[in-house]
C-alpha positions in Angstrom: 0.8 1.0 15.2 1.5 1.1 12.2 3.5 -2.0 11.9 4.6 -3.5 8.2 6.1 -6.9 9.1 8.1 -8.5 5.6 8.3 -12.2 5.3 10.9 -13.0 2.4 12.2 -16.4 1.0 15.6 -16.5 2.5 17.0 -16.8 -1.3 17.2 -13.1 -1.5 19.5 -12.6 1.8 22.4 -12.6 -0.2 20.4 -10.3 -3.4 19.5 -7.8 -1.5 20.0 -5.7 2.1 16.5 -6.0 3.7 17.7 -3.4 6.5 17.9 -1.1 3.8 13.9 -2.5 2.4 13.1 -1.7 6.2 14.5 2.1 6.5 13.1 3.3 2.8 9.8 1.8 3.9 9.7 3.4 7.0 11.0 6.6 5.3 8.3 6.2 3.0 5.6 5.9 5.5 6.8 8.9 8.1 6.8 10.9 4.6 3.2 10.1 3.9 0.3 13.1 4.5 -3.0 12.9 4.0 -5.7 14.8 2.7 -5.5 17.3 5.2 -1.0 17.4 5.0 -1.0 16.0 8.5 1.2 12.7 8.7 -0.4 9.8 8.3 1.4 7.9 10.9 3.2 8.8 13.6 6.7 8.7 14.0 6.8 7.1 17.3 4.6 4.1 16.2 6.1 3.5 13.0 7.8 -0.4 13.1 9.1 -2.0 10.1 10.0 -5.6 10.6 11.7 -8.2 8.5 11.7 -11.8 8.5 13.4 -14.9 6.2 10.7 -17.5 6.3 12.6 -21.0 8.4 11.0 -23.0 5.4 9.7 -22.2 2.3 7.9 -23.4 -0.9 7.4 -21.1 -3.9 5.4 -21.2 -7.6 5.9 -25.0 -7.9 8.5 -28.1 -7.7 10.3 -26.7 -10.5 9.4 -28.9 -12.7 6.5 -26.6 -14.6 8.3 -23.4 -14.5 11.4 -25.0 -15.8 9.8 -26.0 -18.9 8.1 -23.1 -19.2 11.6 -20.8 -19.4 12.0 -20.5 -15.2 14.8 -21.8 -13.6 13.3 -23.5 -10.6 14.4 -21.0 -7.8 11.9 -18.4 -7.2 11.7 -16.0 -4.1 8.6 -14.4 -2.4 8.6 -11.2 -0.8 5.0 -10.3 1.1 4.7 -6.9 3.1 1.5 -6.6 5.4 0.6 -2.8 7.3 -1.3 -3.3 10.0 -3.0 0.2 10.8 -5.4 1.1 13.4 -8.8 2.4 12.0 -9.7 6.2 11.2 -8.0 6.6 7.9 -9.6 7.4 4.8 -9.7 5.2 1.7 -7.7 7.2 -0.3 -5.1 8.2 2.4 -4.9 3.9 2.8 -4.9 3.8 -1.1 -2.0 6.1 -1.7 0.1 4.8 1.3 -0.1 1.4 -0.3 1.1 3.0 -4.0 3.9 4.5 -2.0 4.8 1.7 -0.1 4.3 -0.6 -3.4 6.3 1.7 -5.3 8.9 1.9 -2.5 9.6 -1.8 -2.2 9.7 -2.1 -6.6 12.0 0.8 -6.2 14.0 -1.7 -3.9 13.9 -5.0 -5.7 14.6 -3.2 -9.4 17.5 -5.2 -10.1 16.7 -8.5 -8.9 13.6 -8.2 -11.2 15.9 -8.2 -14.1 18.2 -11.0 -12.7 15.3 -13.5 -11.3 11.7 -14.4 -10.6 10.3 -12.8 -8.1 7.0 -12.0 -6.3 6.5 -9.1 -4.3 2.8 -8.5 -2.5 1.6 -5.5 -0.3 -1.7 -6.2 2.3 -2.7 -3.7 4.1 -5.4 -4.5 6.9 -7.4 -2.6 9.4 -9.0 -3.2 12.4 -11.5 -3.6 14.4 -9.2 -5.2 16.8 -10.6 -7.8 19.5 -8.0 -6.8 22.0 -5.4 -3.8 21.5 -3.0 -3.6 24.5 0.1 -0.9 24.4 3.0 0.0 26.3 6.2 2.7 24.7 7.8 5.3 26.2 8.9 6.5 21.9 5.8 8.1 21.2 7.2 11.4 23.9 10.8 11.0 21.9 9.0 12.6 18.6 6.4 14.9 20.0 7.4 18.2 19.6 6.6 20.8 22.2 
């Protein structure tokens, strides 16, 4: 852990690389320190994951926002961080302004061209159950 799974409408795969969302979020979170300017996360557990939603139903029917000025076709973007408990509340607030800012950073120009949602969660435990298996954690320690 961390893991910051994106669900998008699949409207935007054509808008916008979402490998490239994935790498400057996970840039952004192996950059971020905390209080004390030790990482926040660890390298070896950072996992950014992206994923179109199948099926999809955003704002309204089209109707509404159409005679309100919107053009019917509106896309969703929602980014949840999952971390593991021990972090202070302002090391979890400024990772989420850095990931927020990260991912507007991202979707700059589609703002301009469409309508667009875009939502950060971030959650912590307490877990019920918290199983784990990696042999990447050893790749990034140094020695």
């Amino acid at each position: 852990m961390p893991h910051l799974v994106i669900l998008y409408t699949p409207n935007l795969e054509a808008q916008t690389n979402m490998t490239a969302l994935c790498r400057a979020l996970a840039d952004t979170m192996l950059a971020l320190k905390d209080e004390s300017e030790k990482p926040v996360f660890p390298t070896g557990g950072v996992r950014v994951l992206a994923y179109p939603a199948a099926h999809f139903a955003v704002a309204d029917d089209g109707t509404a926002g159409k005679a309100a000025g919107g053009d019917g076709d509106y896309a969703f973007v929602y980014l949840n961080l999952r971390m593991a408990r021990g972090r202070s509340a302002a090391t979890q607030q400024s990772a989420g302004e850095a990931l927020i800012a990260s991912a507007r950073s991202h979707f700059a120009a589609l703002f301009e061209k469409r309508h667009l949602g875009l939502t950060l969660q971030i959650d912590e435990g307490p877990e019920v159950f918290d199983a784990r298996q990696s042999n990447l954690h050893p790749i990034f320690q140094k020695g």
